[in-house]
Amino acid sequence: MHKLTIKIKDLPRGFVLYRGPSRFDGTPIAVVATGIKRRSGNRKTGYLVQTWILPLGADGRANLPHRAVKSGADRAVCGACPLRPGAGGGCYVRLDTAPREIAESFNAGRYVDAAPAYVAAIVADHVRAGRIDGFRIGSWGDPAAVPADVWRAIVDTVRIAGGVTPGYTHAWSSRYATRPEAVATADRYGFLMASAHGAADRIRARAAGFRAFTLLAKEERVEGAFQCPATVSTGYRKTCAECGACDGKRDADDRRADPLIVVHGGAPKAAARTIDAVAAFLTAAADAVSETTPEA
């Protein structure tokens, strides 16, 4: 049995992996990793380290998430995600529970600043020991708000140890990014899944070089995709850790099928409206192109 290098009792409650400007709007943010000392898991995910991307005020303190969505400060960590409460709505994350507790603990100074590579080594150690299944990139907040190198320093190490690294970004598209320089390109962020809204959006994500996790407004068959097995509709056949499909593109030749899911969470109607709005936009854009393209 693998012996842990650092005893569990000697670990802090969590680590601060990054403090710096958001790629989305330049305002200060921080990334907190939890779930190593005290494991975090459920029947959907398995035991994964959770990471929280927090918007900070000018004083360096975290804005409480439920207040950030009202003031618009969540733009620093969520970008132009169409599921933001201030946008189309439909985000499944409950901000009054874990995200709020993490922000309050951050403000109380309960987390230790550490280099990503150092935390990666600890996570990998616990993966080998069988305590942890992997590392979740962005439990709240879009990972593309953070420089890719922060995540890369962790992802490769955890994967080599046998852990999973699920993560998702909306910023793969200029439509969902706050500014051109904030777009997450596949060459930098290809270890993430592109969050797509509907089958047409998935096609765009694939064309941009990503694998996609597609949110559907209703049940439909999408070629080259499969239903996420870690949901109520599939009876939680597998956890995220057991499935491992949401790890982006492993290499340029990665042709694996993409997972998809029908809207869920606390605001399914709002999410469905968002998906329909995206579909309508893409249809209108395609029609506009066809009308302006001269016949051969």
Protein backbone atom coordinates (compact mmCIF):
# COMPACT_ATOMS: atom_id res chain seq x y z
CA MET A 1 0.00 0.00 0.00
CA HIS A 2 1.28 3.46 -0.91
CA LYS A 3 2.40 5.49 2.11
CA LEU A 4 1.59 9.20 2.14
CA THR A 5 4.55 11.55 2.13
CA ILE A 6 2.76 14.12 4.31
CA LYS A 7 0.44 12.91 7.04
CA ILE A 8 -3.19 13.97 6.67
CA LYS A 9 -3.17 15.69 10.07
CA ASP A 10 -0.31 17.92 8.90
CA LEU A 11 -2.16 19.22 5.84
CA PRO A 12 -3.91 22.61 5.83
CA ARG A 13 -7.64 22.88 5.14
CA GLY A 14 -6.87 24.03 1.63
CA PHE A 15 -4.38 25.75 -0.66
CA VAL A 16 -4.40 29.02 -2.56
CA LEU A 17 -3.01 28.17 -6.00
CA TYR A 18 -3.21 31.56 -7.64
CA ARG A 19 -3.70 35.22 -6.81
CA GLY A 20 -3.64 37.59 -9.74
CA PRO A 21 -5.63 39.24 -12.50
CA SER A 22 -8.53 37.54 -14.21
CA ARG A 23 -8.05 36.84 -17.91
CA PHE A 24 -11.66 37.90 -18.37
CA ASP A 25 -11.57 41.46 -17.06
CA GLY A 26 -8.23 42.05 -15.34
CA THR A 27 -9.69 42.35 -11.83
CA PRO A 28 -8.12 40.31 -8.98
CA ILE A 29 -9.13 36.70 -8.42
CA ALA A 30 -7.86 33.74 -6.40
CA VAL A 31 -8.00 29.97 -6.84
CA VAL A 32 -8.55 27.78 -3.79
CA ALA A 33 -8.13 23.98 -3.75
CA THR A 34 -9.94 21.97 -1.07
CA GLY A 35 -10.81 18.34 -0.45
CA ILE A 36 -7.36 16.89 0.25
CA LYS A 37 -7.26 16.92 4.05
CA ARG A 38 -11.00 16.33 4.30
CA ARG A 39 -12.16 14.46 1.23
CA SER A 40 -14.98 15.88 -0.86
CA GLY A 41 -17.15 13.46 -2.79
CA ASN A 42 -20.66 12.45 -3.78
CA ARG A 43 -22.37 9.82 -5.90
CA LYS A 44 -21.86 11.89 -9.05
CA THR A 45 -18.21 12.87 -8.89
CA GLY A 46 -16.35 10.45 -6.65
CA TYR A 47 -13.60 11.82 -4.40
CA LEU A 48 -12.15 14.80 -6.22
CA VAL A 49 -10.13 17.78 -5.08
CA GLN A 50 -12.37 20.81 -5.66
CA THR A 51 -11.15 24.16 -6.95
CA TRP A 52 -12.93 27.46 -6.42
CA ILE A 53 -12.20 30.57 -8.49
CA LEU A 54 -13.10 33.57 -6.36
CA PRO A 55 -13.52 37.23 -7.35
CA LEU A 56 -11.60 39.52 -5.01
CA GLY A 57 -12.18 43.09 -3.97
CA ALA A 58 -9.55 45.82 -4.02
CA ASP A 59 -8.72 44.90 -0.42
CA GLY A 60 -7.82 41.33 -1.43
CA ARG A 61 -10.84 39.81 0.28
CA ALA A 62 -13.15 37.45 -1.59
CA ASN A 63 -16.52 38.71 -2.71
CA LEU A 64 -19.11 36.31 -1.37
CA PRO A 65 -20.45 34.49 -4.47
CA HIS A 66 -24.15 35.12 -3.83
CA ARG A 67 -23.37 38.85 -3.64
CA ALA A 68 -20.97 38.76 -6.58
CA VAL A 69 -23.70 37.56 -8.96
CA LYS A 70 -25.90 40.47 -7.91
CA SER A 71 -23.20 43.11 -8.31
CA GLY A 72 -21.75 41.63 -11.51
CA ALA A 73 -18.40 40.87 -9.86
CA ASP A 74 -18.84 37.22 -10.90
CA ARG A 75 -17.87 38.33 -14.43
CA ALA A 76 -14.24 38.10 -13.28
CA VAL A 77 -14.55 34.35 -12.74
CA CYS A 78 -17.48 33.37 -14.97
CA GLY A 79 -16.77 35.59 -17.96
CA ALA A 80 -19.63 35.87 -20.43
CA CYS A 81 -21.07 32.45 -19.63
CA PRO A 82 -24.69 32.52 -20.82
CA LEU A 83 -25.77 30.55 -17.75
CA ARG A 84 -24.67 33.30 -15.36
CA PRO A 85 -27.59 34.47 -13.20
CA GLY A 86 -27.05 37.97 -14.62
CA ALA A 87 -27.16 36.67 -18.19
CA GLY A 88 -29.53 33.98 -19.45
CA GLY A 89 -29.49 32.09 -16.17
CA GLY A 90 -29.59 28.36 -15.53
CA CYS A 91 -26.30 27.77 -13.67
CA TYR A 92 -26.56 24.63 -11.52
CA VAL A 93 -24.07 25.73 -8.83
CA ARG A 94 -25.70 26.63 -5.50
CA LEU A 95 -23.80 29.67 -4.33
CA ASP A 96 -25.25 29.73 -0.81
CA THR A 97 -23.53 26.48 0.16
CA ALA A 98 -19.95 25.40 -0.58
CA PRO A 99 -18.85 28.45 -2.64
CA ARG A 100 -19.94 30.79 0.12
CA GLU A 101 -18.20 28.72 2.80
CA ILE A 102 -14.98 28.67 0.78
CA ALA A 103 -15.04 32.45 0.30
CA GLU A 104 -15.64 33.00 4.02
CA SER A 105 -12.80 30.64 4.94
CA PHE A 106 -10.52 32.41 2.47
CA ASN A 107 -11.30 35.72 4.13
CA ALA A 108 -10.60 34.17 7.53
CA GLY A 109 -7.11 33.16 6.35
CA ARG A 110 -7.68 29.43 6.69
CA TYR A 111 -5.90 28.48 3.46
CA VAL A 112 -2.17 28.33 2.72
CA ASP A 113 -0.58 29.83 -0.39
CA ALA A 114 1.37 27.19 -2.33
CA ALA A 115 2.88 26.67 -5.76
CA PRO A 116 0.65 24.61 -8.10
CA ALA A 117 3.43 22.05 -8.62
CA TYR A 118 3.68 21.50 -4.86
CA VAL A 119 -0.06 20.92 -4.56
CA ALA A 120 0.05 18.65 -7.62
CA ALA A 121 2.61 16.42 -5.90
CA ILE A 122 0.39 16.15 -2.81
CA VAL A 123 -2.71 15.34 -4.86
CA ALA A 124 -0.81 12.73 -6.88
CA ASP A 125 0.43 11.20 -3.63
CA HIS A 126 -3.16 10.81 -2.41
CA VAL A 127 -4.30 9.45 -5.77
CA ARG A 128 -1.65 6.72 -5.55
CA ALA A 129 -2.75 5.98 -1.99
CA GLY A 130 -6.35 5.52 -3.16
CA ARG A 131 -7.75 8.35 -1.02
CA ILE A 132 -8.54 10.71 -3.88
CA ASP A 133 -9.76 10.02 -7.43
CA GLY A 134 -8.54 13.18 -9.07
CA PHE A 135 -8.67 16.95 -9.40
CA ARG A 136 -11.70 18.96 -10.52
CA ILE A 137 -10.75 22.07 -12.48
CA GLY A 138 -13.28 24.74 -11.59
CA SER A 139 -15.97 23.71 -9.11
CA TRP A 140 -17.21 27.29 -9.34
CA GLY A 141 -15.83 29.70 -11.93
CA ASP A 142 -14.50 29.17 -15.43
CA PRO A 143 -10.92 27.78 -15.44
CA ALA A 144 -10.06 30.03 -18.39
CA ALA A 145 -10.17 33.01 -16.02
CA VAL A 146 -6.84 31.64 -14.76
CA PRO A 147 -3.58 31.38 -16.76
CA ALA A 148 -3.32 27.93 -18.35
CA ASP A 149 0.10 27.28 -16.81
CA VAL A 150 -1.45 27.21 -13.32
CA TRP A 151 -3.62 24.25 -14.31
CA ARG A 152 -1.00 22.56 -16.49
CA ALA A 153 1.35 22.33 -13.51
CA ILE A 154 -1.27 20.14 -11.83
CA VAL A 155 -3.10 18.31 -14.61
CA ASP A 156 -0.16 16.37 -16.05
CA THR A 157 1.11 15.25 -12.63
CA VAL A 158 -2.32 14.07 -11.47
CA ARG A 159 -2.99 12.20 -14.71
CA ILE A 160 0.37 10.40 -14.57
CA ALA A 161 -0.56 9.25 -11.06
CA GLY A 162 -3.79 7.76 -12.43
CA GLY A 163 -6.19 10.51 -11.39
CA VAL A 164 -8.94 12.14 -13.44
CA THR A 165 -9.05 15.90 -14.15
CA PRO A 166 -12.52 16.96 -15.29
CA GLY A 167 -12.88 20.61 -16.26
CA TYR A 168 -15.03 22.79 -18.51
CA THR A 169 -14.83 26.22 -20.13
CA HIS A 170 -17.27 28.49 -21.95
CA ALA A 171 -14.48 30.78 -23.07
CA TRP A 172 -13.58 28.56 -26.06
CA SER A 173 -15.84 30.82 -28.13
CA SER A 174 -15.54 34.58 -28.63
CA ARG A 175 -19.31 34.63 -28.09
CA TYR A 176 -18.80 33.45 -24.52
CA ALA A 177 -15.51 35.24 -23.77
CA THR A 178 -15.47 38.76 -22.40
CA ARG A 179 -12.89 40.05 -24.87
CA PRO A 180 -10.83 38.66 -27.77
CA GLU A 181 -7.70 38.10 -25.67
CA ALA A 182 -9.75 36.11 -23.15
CA VAL A 183 -10.68 33.38 -25.63
CA ALA A 184 -9.36 30.01 -24.46
CA THR A 185 -7.69 28.37 -27.45
CA ALA A 186 -7.35 24.61 -27.79
CA ASP A 187 -3.57 24.74 -27.92
CA ARG A 188 -3.52 26.30 -24.42
CA TYR A 189 -6.69 24.98 -22.80
CA GLY A 190 -7.31 21.74 -24.68
CA PHE A 191 -7.14 19.79 -21.40
CA LEU A 192 -10.62 21.23 -20.71
CA MET A 193 -13.95 20.34 -22.26
CA ALA A 194 -15.73 23.07 -24.20
CA SER A 195 -19.13 23.76 -22.65
CA ALA A 196 -21.57 23.73 -25.55
CA HIS A 197 -25.24 24.66 -25.64
CA GLY A 198 -27.06 22.41 -28.08
CA ALA A 199 -25.90 20.20 -30.94
CA ALA A 200 -25.01 23.10 -33.28
CA ASP A 201 -22.83 24.71 -30.62
CA ARG A 202 -21.04 21.37 -30.13
CA ILE A 203 -20.09 21.34 -33.81
CA ARG A 204 -18.52 24.79 -33.40
CA ALA A 205 -16.59 23.64 -30.32
CA ARG A 206 -15.24 20.61 -32.16
CA ALA A 207 -14.21 22.82 -35.08
CA ALA A 208 -12.31 25.01 -32.61
CA GLY A 209 -10.22 21.99 -31.63
CA PHE A 210 -11.99 20.95 -28.43
CA ARG A 211 -13.95 17.97 -27.28
CA ALA A 212 -17.28 19.16 -25.91
CA PHE A 213 -19.62 18.62 -23.02
CA THR A 214 -23.02 19.48 -24.48
CA LEU A 215 -26.04 20.72 -22.58
CA LEU A 216 -29.33 19.92 -24.30
CA ALA A 217 -32.73 21.50 -23.72
CA LYS A 218 -34.43 18.14 -24.28
CA GLU A 219 -33.61 14.55 -25.13
CA GLU A 220 -32.21 14.12 -28.64
CA ARG A 221 -29.74 11.90 -30.42
CA VAL A 222 -26.43 13.53 -31.26
CA GLU A 223 -24.03 11.58 -33.47
CA GLY A 224 -20.65 11.02 -31.88
CA ALA A 225 -21.92 11.75 -28.36
CA PHE A 226 -23.19 9.73 -25.41
CA GLN A 227 -25.25 10.43 -22.31
CA CYS A 228 -23.22 11.33 -19.25
CA PRO A 229 -23.42 8.25 -16.98
CA ALA A 230 -23.13 10.33 -13.78
CA THR A 231 -26.66 11.73 -13.82
CA VAL A 232 -30.12 10.96 -12.45
CA SER A 233 -31.41 10.11 -15.95
CA THR A 234 -28.78 7.37 -16.36
CA GLY A 235 -29.12 6.14 -12.79
CA TYR A 236 -25.59 7.24 -11.81
CA ARG A 237 -24.11 4.22 -13.56
CA LYS A 238 -20.65 5.67 -13.09
CA THR A 239 -19.09 8.52 -11.16
CA CYS A 240 -17.05 11.21 -12.92
CA ALA A 241 -13.97 9.48 -11.54
CA GLU A 242 -14.99 6.12 -13.00
CA CYS A 243 -15.95 7.56 -16.38
CA GLY A 244 -13.03 9.93 -16.91
CA ALA A 245 -14.32 11.20 -20.25
CA CYS A 246 -14.28 14.91 -19.37
CA ASP A 247 -10.52 15.35 -19.64
CA GLY A 248 -10.43 17.37 -22.83
CA LYS A 249 -8.32 16.23 -25.76
CA ARG A 250 -5.42 13.94 -24.93
CA ASP A 251 -3.71 14.67 -28.24
CA ALA A 252 -4.46 15.92 -31.74
CA ASP A 253 -5.70 12.48 -32.80
CA ASP A 254 -8.18 12.11 -29.93
CA ARG A 255 -11.44 11.06 -31.60
CA ARG A 256 -13.36 9.92 -28.52
CA ALA A 257 -17.10 10.54 -28.32
CA ASP A 258 -18.34 13.51 -26.29
CA PRO A 259 -20.61 13.37 -23.24
CA LEU A 260 -23.88 15.24 -23.20
CA ILE A 261 -26.59 15.95 -20.65
CA VAL A 262 -30.13 17.29 -20.58
CA VAL A 263 -30.60 20.46 -18.50
CA HIS A 264 -30.65 19.83 -14.78
CA GLY A 265 -30.06 21.58 -11.47
CA GLY A 266 -32.06 24.31 -9.80
CA ALA A 267 -33.00 26.30 -12.92
CA PRO A 268 -33.69 23.87 -15.81
CA LYS A 269 -36.22 26.18 -17.53
CA ALA A 270 -33.76 29.07 -17.57
CA ALA A 271 -31.03 26.79 -18.93
CA ALA A 272 -33.36 25.50 -21.64
CA ARG A 273 -34.19 29.08 -22.67
CA THR A 274 -30.47 29.85 -22.87
CA ILE A 275 -29.86 26.83 -25.12
CA ASP A 276 -32.76 27.80 -27.38
CA ALA A 277 -31.41 31.35 -27.61
CA VAL A 278 -27.98 30.07 -28.64
CA ALA A 279 -29.56 27.79 -31.25
CA ALA A 280 -31.58 30.69 -32.65
CA PHE A 281 -28.47 32.89 -32.80
CA LEU A 282 -26.47 30.23 -34.65
CA THR A 283 -29.30 29.65 -37.12
CA ALA A 284 -29.62 33.36 -37.81
CA ALA A 285 -25.86 33.69 -38.24
CA ALA A 286 -25.77 30.76 -40.68
CA ASP A 287 -28.67 32.25 -42.66
CA ALA A 288 -26.91 35.61 -42.83
CA VAL A 289 -23.77 33.99 -44.19
CA SER A 290 -25.70 32.02 -46.82
CA GLU A 291 -27.52 35.19 -47.95
CA THR A 292 -24.28 37.13 -48.43
CA THR A 293 -22.26 34.34 -50.03
CA PRO A 294 -22.38 34.60 -53.86
CA GLU A 295 -23.31 31.51 -55.81
CA ALA A 296 -20.47 29.71 -57.62
